[in-house]
Coordinates of C-alpha atoms (C1' of nucleotides) in Angstrom, one line a residue:
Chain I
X249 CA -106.9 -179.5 -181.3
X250 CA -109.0 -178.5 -184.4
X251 CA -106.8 -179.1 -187.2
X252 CA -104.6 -181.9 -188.3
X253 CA -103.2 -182.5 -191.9
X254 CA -105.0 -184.8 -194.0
X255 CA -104.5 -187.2 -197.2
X256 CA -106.7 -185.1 -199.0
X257 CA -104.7 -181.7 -198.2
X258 CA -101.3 -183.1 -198.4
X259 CA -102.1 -184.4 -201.9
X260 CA -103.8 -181.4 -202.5
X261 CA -100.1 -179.8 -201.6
X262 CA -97.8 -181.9 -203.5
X263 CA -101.1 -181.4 -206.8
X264 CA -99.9 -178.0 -206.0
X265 CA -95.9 -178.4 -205.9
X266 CA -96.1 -180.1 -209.3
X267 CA -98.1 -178.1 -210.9
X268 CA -95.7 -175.4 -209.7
X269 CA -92.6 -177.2 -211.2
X270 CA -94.7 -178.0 -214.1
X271 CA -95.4 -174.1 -215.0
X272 CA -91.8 -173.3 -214.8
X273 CA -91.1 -175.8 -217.4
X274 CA -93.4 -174.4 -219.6
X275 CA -92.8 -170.8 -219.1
X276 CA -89.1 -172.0 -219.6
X277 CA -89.6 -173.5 -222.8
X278 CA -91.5 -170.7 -224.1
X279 CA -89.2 -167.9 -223.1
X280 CA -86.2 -169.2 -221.1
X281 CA -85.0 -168.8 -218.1
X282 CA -85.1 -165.0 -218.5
X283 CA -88.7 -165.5 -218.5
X284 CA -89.0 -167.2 -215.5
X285 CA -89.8 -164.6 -212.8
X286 CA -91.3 -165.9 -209.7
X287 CA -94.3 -163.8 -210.4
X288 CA -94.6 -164.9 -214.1
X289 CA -94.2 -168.6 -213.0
X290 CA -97.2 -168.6 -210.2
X291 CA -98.8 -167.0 -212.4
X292 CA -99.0 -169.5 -215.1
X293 CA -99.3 -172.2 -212.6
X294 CA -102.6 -170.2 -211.1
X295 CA -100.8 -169.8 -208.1
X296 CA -100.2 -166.3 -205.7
X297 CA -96.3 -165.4 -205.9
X298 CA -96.2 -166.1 -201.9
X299 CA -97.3 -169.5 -202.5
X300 CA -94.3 -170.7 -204.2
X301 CA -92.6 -170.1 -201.6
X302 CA -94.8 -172.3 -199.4
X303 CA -93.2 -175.3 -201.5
X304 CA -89.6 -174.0 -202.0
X305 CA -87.0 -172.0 -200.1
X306 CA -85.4 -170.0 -203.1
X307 CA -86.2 -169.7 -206.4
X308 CA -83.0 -171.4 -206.9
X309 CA -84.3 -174.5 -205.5
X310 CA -87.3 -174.1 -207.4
X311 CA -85.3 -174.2 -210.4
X312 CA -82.8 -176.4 -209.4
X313 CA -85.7 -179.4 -209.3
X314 CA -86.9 -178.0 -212.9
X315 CA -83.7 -178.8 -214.1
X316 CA -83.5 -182.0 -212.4
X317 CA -86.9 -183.4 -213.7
X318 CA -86.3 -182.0 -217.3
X319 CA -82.6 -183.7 -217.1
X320 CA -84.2 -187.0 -215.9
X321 CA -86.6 -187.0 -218.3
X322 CA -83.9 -186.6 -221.2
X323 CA -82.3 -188.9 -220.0
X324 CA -84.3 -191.6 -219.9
X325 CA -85.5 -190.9 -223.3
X326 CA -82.3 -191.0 -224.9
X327 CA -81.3 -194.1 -222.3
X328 CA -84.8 -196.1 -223.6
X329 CA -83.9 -195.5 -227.2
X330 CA -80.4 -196.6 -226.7
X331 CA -80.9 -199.8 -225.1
X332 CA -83.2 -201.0 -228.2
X333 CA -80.2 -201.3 -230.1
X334 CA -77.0 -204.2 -230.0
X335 CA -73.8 -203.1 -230.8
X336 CA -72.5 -199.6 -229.2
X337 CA -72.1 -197.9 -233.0
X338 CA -75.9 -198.2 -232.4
X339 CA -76.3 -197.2 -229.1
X340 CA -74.3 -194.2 -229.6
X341 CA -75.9 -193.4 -232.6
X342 CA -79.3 -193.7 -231.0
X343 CA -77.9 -191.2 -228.7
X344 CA -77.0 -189.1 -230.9
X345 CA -80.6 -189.0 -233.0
X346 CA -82.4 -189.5 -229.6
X347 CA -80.9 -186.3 -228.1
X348 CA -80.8 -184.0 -230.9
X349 CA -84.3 -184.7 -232.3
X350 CA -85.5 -184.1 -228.9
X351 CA -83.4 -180.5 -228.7
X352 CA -84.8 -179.2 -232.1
X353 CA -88.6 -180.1 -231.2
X354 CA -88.1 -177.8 -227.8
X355 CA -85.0 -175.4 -228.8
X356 CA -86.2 -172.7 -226.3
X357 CA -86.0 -175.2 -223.8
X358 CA -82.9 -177.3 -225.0
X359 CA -81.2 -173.8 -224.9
X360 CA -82.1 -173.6 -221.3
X361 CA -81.1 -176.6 -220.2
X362 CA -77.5 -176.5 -221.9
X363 CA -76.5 -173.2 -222.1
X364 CA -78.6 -170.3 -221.3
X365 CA -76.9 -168.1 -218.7
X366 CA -78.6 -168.9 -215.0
X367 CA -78.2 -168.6 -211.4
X368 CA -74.7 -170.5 -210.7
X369 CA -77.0 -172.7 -207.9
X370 CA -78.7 -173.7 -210.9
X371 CA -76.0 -174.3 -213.0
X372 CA -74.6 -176.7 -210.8
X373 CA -77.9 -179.0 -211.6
X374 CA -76.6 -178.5 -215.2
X375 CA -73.6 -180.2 -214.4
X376 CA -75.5 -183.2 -213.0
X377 CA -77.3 -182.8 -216.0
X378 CA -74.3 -183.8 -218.2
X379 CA -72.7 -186.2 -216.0
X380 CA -75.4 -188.3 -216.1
X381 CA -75.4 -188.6 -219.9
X382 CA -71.7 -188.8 -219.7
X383 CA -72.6 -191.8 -217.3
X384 CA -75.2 -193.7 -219.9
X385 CA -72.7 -193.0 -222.6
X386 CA -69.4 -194.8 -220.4
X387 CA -71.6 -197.3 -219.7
X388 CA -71.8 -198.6 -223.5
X389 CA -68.3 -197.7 -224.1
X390 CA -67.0 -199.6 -220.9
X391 CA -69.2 -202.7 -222.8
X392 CA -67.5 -201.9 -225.9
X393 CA -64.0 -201.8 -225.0
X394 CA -64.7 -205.2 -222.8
X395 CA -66.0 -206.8 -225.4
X396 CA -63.2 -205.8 -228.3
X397 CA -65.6 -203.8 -230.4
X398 CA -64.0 -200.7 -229.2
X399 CA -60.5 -200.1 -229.2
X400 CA -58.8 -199.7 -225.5
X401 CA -59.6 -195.9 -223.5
X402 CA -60.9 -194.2 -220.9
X403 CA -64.8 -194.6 -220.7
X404 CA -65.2 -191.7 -218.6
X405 CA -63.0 -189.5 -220.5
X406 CA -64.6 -190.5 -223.8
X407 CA -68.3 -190.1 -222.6
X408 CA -67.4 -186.6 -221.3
X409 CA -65.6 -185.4 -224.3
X410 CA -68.6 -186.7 -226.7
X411 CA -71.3 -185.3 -224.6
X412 CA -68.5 -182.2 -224.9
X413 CA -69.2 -182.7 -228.8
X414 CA -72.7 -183.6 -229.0
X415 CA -73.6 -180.3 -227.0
X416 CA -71.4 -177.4 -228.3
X417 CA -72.6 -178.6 -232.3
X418 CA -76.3 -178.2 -231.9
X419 CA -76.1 -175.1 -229.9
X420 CA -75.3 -173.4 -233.1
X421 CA -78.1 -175.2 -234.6
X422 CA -80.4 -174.6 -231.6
X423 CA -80.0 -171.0 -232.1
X424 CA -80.7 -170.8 -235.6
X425 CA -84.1 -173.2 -234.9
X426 CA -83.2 -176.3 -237.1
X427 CA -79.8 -178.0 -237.7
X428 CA -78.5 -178.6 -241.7
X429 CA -79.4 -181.7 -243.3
X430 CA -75.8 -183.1 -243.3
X431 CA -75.4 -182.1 -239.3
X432 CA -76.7 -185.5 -237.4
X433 CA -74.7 -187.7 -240.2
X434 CA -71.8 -185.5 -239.7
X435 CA -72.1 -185.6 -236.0
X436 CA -72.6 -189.9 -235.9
X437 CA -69.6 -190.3 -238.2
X438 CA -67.4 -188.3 -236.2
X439 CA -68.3 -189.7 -233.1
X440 CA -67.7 -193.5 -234.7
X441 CA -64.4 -192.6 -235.1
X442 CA -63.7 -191.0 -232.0
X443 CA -64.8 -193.7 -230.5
X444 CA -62.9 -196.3 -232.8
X445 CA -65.8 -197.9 -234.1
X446 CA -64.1 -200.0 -237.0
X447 CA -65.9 -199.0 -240.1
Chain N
X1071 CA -62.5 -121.3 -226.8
X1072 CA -60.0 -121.9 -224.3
X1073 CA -59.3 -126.4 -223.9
X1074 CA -59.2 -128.6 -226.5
X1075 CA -57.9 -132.2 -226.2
X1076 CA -54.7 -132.8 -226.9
X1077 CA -52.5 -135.8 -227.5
X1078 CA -51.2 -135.9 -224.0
X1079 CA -54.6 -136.2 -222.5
X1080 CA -55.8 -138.7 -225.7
X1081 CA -52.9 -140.8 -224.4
X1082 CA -54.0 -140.9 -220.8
X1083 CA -57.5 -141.1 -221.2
X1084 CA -56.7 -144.8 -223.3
X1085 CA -54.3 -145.6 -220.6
X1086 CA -57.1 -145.7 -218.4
X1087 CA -59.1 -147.4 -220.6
X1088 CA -57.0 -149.7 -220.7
X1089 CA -56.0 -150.1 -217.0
X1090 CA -60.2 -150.1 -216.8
X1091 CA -60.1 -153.6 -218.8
X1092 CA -57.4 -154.7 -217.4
X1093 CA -58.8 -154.4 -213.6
X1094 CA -61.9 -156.4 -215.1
X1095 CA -59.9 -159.3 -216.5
X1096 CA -57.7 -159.6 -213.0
X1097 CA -61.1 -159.2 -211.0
X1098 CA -62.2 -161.8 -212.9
X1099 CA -59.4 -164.0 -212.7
X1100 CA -59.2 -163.5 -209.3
X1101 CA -63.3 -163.9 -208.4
X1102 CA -64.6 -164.9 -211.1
X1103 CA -67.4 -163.0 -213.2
X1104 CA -69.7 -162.8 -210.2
X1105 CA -66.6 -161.0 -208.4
X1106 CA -66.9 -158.3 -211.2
X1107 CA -69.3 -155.6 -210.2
X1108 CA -68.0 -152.1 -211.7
X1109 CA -67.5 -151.0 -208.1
X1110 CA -65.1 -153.6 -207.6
X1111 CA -63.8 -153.3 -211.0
X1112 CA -63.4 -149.1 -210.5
X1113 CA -61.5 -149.8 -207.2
X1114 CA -59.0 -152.2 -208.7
X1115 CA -58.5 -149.9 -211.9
X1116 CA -57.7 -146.9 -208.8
X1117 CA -60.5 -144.9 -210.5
X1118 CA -64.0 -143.7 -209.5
X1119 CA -67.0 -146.0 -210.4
X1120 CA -68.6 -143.4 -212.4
X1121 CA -65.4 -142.7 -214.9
X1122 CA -66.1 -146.4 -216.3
X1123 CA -68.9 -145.0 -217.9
X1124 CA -66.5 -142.5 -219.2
X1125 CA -65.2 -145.7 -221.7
X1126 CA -68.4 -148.0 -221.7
X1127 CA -71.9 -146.9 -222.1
X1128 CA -72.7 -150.6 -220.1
X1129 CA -71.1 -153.1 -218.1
X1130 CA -72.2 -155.4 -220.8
X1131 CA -69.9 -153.1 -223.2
X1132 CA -66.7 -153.4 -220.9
X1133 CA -67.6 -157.1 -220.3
X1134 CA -67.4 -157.4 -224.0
X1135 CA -64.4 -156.1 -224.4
X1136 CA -62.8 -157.7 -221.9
X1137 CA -64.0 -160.9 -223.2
X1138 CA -62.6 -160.5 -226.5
X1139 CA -59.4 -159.2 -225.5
X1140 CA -58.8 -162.6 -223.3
X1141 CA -60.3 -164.7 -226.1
X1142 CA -58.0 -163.2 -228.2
X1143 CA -54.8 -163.7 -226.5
X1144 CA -56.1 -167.1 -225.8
X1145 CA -56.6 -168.1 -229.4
X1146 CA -53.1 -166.4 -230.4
X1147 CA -51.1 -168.6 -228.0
X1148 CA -52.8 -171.5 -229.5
X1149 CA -52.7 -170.2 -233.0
X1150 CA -48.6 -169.7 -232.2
X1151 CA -48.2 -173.0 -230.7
X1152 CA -49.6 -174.9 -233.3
X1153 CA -48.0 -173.1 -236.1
X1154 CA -44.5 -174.9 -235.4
X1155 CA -46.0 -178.2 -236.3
X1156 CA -46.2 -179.5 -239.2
X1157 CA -48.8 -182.6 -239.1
X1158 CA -52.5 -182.0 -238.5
X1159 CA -51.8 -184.7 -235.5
X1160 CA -49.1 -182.4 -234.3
X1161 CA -50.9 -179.4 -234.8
X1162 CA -53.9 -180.8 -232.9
X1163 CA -52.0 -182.4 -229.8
X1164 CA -50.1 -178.4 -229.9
X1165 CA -53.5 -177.1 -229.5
X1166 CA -54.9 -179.3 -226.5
X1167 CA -51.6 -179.1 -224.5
X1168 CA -51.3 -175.2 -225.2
X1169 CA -55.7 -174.4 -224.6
X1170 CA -55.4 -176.7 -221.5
X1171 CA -52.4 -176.2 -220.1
X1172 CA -53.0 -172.2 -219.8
X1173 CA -56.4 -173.1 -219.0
X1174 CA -55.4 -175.0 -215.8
X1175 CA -52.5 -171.8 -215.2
X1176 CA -55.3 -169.6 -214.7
X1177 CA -58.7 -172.2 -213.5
X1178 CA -61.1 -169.0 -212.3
X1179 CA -60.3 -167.4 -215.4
X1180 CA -60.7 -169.9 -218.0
X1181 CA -64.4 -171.7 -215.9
X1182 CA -65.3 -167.7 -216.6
X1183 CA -64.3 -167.3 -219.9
X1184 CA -65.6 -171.2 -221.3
X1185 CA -68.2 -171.2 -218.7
X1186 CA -69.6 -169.3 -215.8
X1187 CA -73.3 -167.8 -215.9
X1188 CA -72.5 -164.2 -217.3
X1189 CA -74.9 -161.7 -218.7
X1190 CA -76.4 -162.5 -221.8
X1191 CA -74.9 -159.9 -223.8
X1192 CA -71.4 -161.7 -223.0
X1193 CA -72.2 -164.7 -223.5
X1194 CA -72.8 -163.7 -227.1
X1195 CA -68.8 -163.1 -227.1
X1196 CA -68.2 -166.3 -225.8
X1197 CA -69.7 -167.9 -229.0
X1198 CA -67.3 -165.7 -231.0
X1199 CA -64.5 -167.0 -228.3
X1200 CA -66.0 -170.5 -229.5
X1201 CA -65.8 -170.0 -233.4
X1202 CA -62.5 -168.4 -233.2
X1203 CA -61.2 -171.6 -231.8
X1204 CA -63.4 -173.7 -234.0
X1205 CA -62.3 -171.7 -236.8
X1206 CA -58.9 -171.9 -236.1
X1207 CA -58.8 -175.6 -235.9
X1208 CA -60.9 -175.9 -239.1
X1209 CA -58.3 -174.6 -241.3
X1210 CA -55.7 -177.3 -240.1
X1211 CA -58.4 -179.8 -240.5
X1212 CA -59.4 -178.8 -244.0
X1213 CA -55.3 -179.1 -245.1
X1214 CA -55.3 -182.4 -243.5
X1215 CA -58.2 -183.6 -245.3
X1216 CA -56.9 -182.0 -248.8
X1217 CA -53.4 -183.7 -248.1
X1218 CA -54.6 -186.6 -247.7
X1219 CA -53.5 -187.2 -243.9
X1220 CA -57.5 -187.2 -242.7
X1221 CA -60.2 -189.2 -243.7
X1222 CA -63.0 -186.8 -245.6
X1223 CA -65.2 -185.0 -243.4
X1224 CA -66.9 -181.6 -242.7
X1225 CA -63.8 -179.0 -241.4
X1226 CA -66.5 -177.1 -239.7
X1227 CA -68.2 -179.7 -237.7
X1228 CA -65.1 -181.9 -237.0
X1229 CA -63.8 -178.7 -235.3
X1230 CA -66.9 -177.4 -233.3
X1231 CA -67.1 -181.0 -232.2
X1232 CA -63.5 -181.0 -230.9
X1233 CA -64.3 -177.6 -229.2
X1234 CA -67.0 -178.8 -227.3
X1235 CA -65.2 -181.9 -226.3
X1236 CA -62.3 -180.2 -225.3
X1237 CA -64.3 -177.4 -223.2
X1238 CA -66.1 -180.3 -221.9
X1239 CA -63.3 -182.5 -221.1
X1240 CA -61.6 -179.4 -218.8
X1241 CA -64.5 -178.1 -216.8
X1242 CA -64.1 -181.0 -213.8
X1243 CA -60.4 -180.5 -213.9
X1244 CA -60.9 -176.5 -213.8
X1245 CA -63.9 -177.4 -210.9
X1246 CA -60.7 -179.0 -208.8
X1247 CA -58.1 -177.1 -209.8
X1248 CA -56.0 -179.7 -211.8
X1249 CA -56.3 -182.6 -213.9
X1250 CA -55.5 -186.0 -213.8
X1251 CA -52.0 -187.0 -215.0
X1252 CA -53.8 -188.6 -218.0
X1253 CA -56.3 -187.0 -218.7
X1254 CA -54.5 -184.7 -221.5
X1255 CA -53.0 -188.0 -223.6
X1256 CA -56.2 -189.6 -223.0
X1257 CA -58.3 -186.3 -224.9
X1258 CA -55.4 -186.0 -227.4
X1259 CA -55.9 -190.1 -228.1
X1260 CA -59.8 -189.3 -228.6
X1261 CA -59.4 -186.4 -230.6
X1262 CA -56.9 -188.2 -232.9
X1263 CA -59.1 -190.8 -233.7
X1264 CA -61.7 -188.6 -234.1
X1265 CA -59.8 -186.6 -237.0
X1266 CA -59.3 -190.3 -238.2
X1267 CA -55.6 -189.7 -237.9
X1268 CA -54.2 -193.1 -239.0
X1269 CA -52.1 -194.5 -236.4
Chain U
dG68 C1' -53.7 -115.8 -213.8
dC69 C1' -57.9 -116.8 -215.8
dA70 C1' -62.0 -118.4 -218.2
dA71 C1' -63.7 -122.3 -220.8
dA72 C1' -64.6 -126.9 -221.2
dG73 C1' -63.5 -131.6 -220.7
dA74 C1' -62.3 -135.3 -217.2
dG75 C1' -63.1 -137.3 -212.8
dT76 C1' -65.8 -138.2 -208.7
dG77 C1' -68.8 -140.9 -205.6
dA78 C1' -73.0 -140.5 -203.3
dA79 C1' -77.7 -140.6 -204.7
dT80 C1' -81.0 -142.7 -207.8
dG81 C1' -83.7 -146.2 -209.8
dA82 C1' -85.0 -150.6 -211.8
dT83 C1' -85.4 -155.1 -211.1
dG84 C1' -87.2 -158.9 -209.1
dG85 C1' -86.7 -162.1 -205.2
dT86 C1' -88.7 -162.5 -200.7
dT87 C1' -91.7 -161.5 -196.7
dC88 C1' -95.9 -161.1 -193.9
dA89 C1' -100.3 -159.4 -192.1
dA90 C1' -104.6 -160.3 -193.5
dT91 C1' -107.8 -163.6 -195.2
dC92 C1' -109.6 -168.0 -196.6
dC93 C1' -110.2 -173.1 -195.8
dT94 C1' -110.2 -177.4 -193.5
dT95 C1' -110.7 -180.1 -189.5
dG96 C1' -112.6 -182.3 -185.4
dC97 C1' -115.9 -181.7 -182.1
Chain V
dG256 C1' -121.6 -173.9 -186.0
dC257 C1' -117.4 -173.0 -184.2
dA258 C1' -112.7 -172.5 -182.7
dA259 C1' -108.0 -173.7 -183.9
dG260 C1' -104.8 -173.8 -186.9
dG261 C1' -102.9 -174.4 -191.4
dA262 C1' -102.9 -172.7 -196.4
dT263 C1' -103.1 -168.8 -199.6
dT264 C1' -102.8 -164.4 -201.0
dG265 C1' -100.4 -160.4 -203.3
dA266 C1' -99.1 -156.0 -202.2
dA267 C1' -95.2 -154.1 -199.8
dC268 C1' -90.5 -154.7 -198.7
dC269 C1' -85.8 -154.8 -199.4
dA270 C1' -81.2 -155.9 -201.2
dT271 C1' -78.4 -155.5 -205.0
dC272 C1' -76.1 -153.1 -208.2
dA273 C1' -75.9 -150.7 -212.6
dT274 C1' -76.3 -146.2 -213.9
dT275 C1' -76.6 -141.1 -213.4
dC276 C1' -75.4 -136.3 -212.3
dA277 C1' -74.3 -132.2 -209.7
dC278 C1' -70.1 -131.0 -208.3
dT279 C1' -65.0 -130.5 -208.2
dC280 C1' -60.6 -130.9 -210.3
dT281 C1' -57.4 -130.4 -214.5
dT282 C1' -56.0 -129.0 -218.7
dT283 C1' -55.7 -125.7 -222.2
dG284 C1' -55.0 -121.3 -224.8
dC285 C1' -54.5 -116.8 -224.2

DNA sequence: GCAAAGAGTGAATGATGGTTCAATCCTTGC
DNA sequence: GCAAGGATTGAACCATCATTCACTCTTTGC
């Protein structure tokens, strides 16, 4: 034998992978999905087309782990502001700031990840996407209802329907590039009541 | 000259514009959007795939249509339901049982009407789908807050918000094919305290 | 019945863009 | 240096449909 994988190739490989991923994150949030060709995405990653597909089986996988780490990583950001704060009226309205500030400084890409139209293997991820928020969210609620500061309901249910709210008002918003002054306010005040926050 | 068109052939040339649309919405409700390509559609409709370009310069164009013509009836049979009641609490529950019970009659159809990948150019008609609803649920919002029966708040918001969490709130149920015995009181229970209905 | 012109047809066309693969380049161990 | 194999390339391939168009069928007014 002549040949035989080493560290420095296989890290070489997975350099590769990310920086793959990495691309179609960037051409996403500069142009959308409908920008992402496989061709335009090696490209911008400084790959050949072919060699994309060295690292995933479809395109749809590609993009199914784009959405994945972009999800995560919204995640986490609205999770790490969240758990700063004490009561759940502060948690949910860290939420609420957390995710919506982070939509308007990447609309293109907040667009993407919520509602553009894309390949129904990819919109499964986007499911994911929301269930996990949905998930943080019922977490604090659960808390909130054990501990009497919110009143009796179904965690799940609640979560879902407020990630439900939370997404279809900044769409409009997203489109238009910024969201009114009186929009995030709004938003928080509705969602304390829906969630029985006493006032 | 020797033809001219005459009312007979006016009336069967809308009938089969008609039956056109009407091939797209079952298609649709039978395999959802990605079901829908005009061959299919043409064969359902009993014509010839080229005579739908007779009615529609694009499939975006029928698509359109089609969308607006279920929005539409989809909007009037909540618009009729809600108009018997008399509270905006009423009103509201009248809504959510009516939107979600015809939503869970027909699962393929509403998942691609509220939310399956679709060409861009339809998807612009689901945001008008969207506002219709919104706007619809605005004006029973803004009498309740003018009466007196709800707590001051943006119409327009409150109602996007209660869209979204309502299209939210249905897509796992539509996913299996029903929803769980409470999940409709438990959404009506959130959305009343979201309104700030007082108990 | 007939000529004119619109309506209807459906196989062929064409655009798009994901996917492949033969050729080439690198890396490895000796 | 070299042979064995893996990695990379990108132009060619191909599948999918939306769209077209040359042709046929109907309708119309005489």
């Amino acid at each position: 034998m002549a040949y035989r994988s080493t560290e420095r190739v296989k890290a070489r490989l997975s350099a590769s992978r990310e920086r793959i991923v990495a691309a179609a994150l960037e051409v996403m949030a500069g142009h959308g999905y409908a920008g992402c060709s496989v061709a335009a995405v090696a490209e911008h990653a400084g790959v050949a087309t072919g060699s994309v597909y060295r690292h995933f089986p479809t395109k749809a996988d590609l993009f199914a782990e784009v959405f994945r780490t972009a999800s995560q990583r919204e995640v986490d950001a609205v999770a790490r502001a969240a758990a700063l704060r004490a009561t759940v009226a502060e948690q949910v309205s860290a939420v609420i700031e957390t995710f919506s500030g982070r939509a308007l400084q990447s609309p293109r890409l907040a667009y993407a990840l919520l509602a553009e139209p894309v390949d129904p293997a990819v919109d499964a991820e986007r499911l994911v996407f929301r269930r996990a928020y949905a998930e943080l969210i019922a977490g604090y609620v659960a808390a909130g209802v054990a501990s009497g500061e919110l009143p009796p309901q179904d965690p799940g249910l609640t979560a879902t329907a407020l990630v439900g709210a939370l997404a279809e008002a900044m769409v409009g918003p997203l489109a238009a590039g910024v969201a009114g002054p009186s929009t995030i306010p709004s938003l928080i005040m509705f969602i304390h009541r829906a969630l029985g926050v006493s006032p």
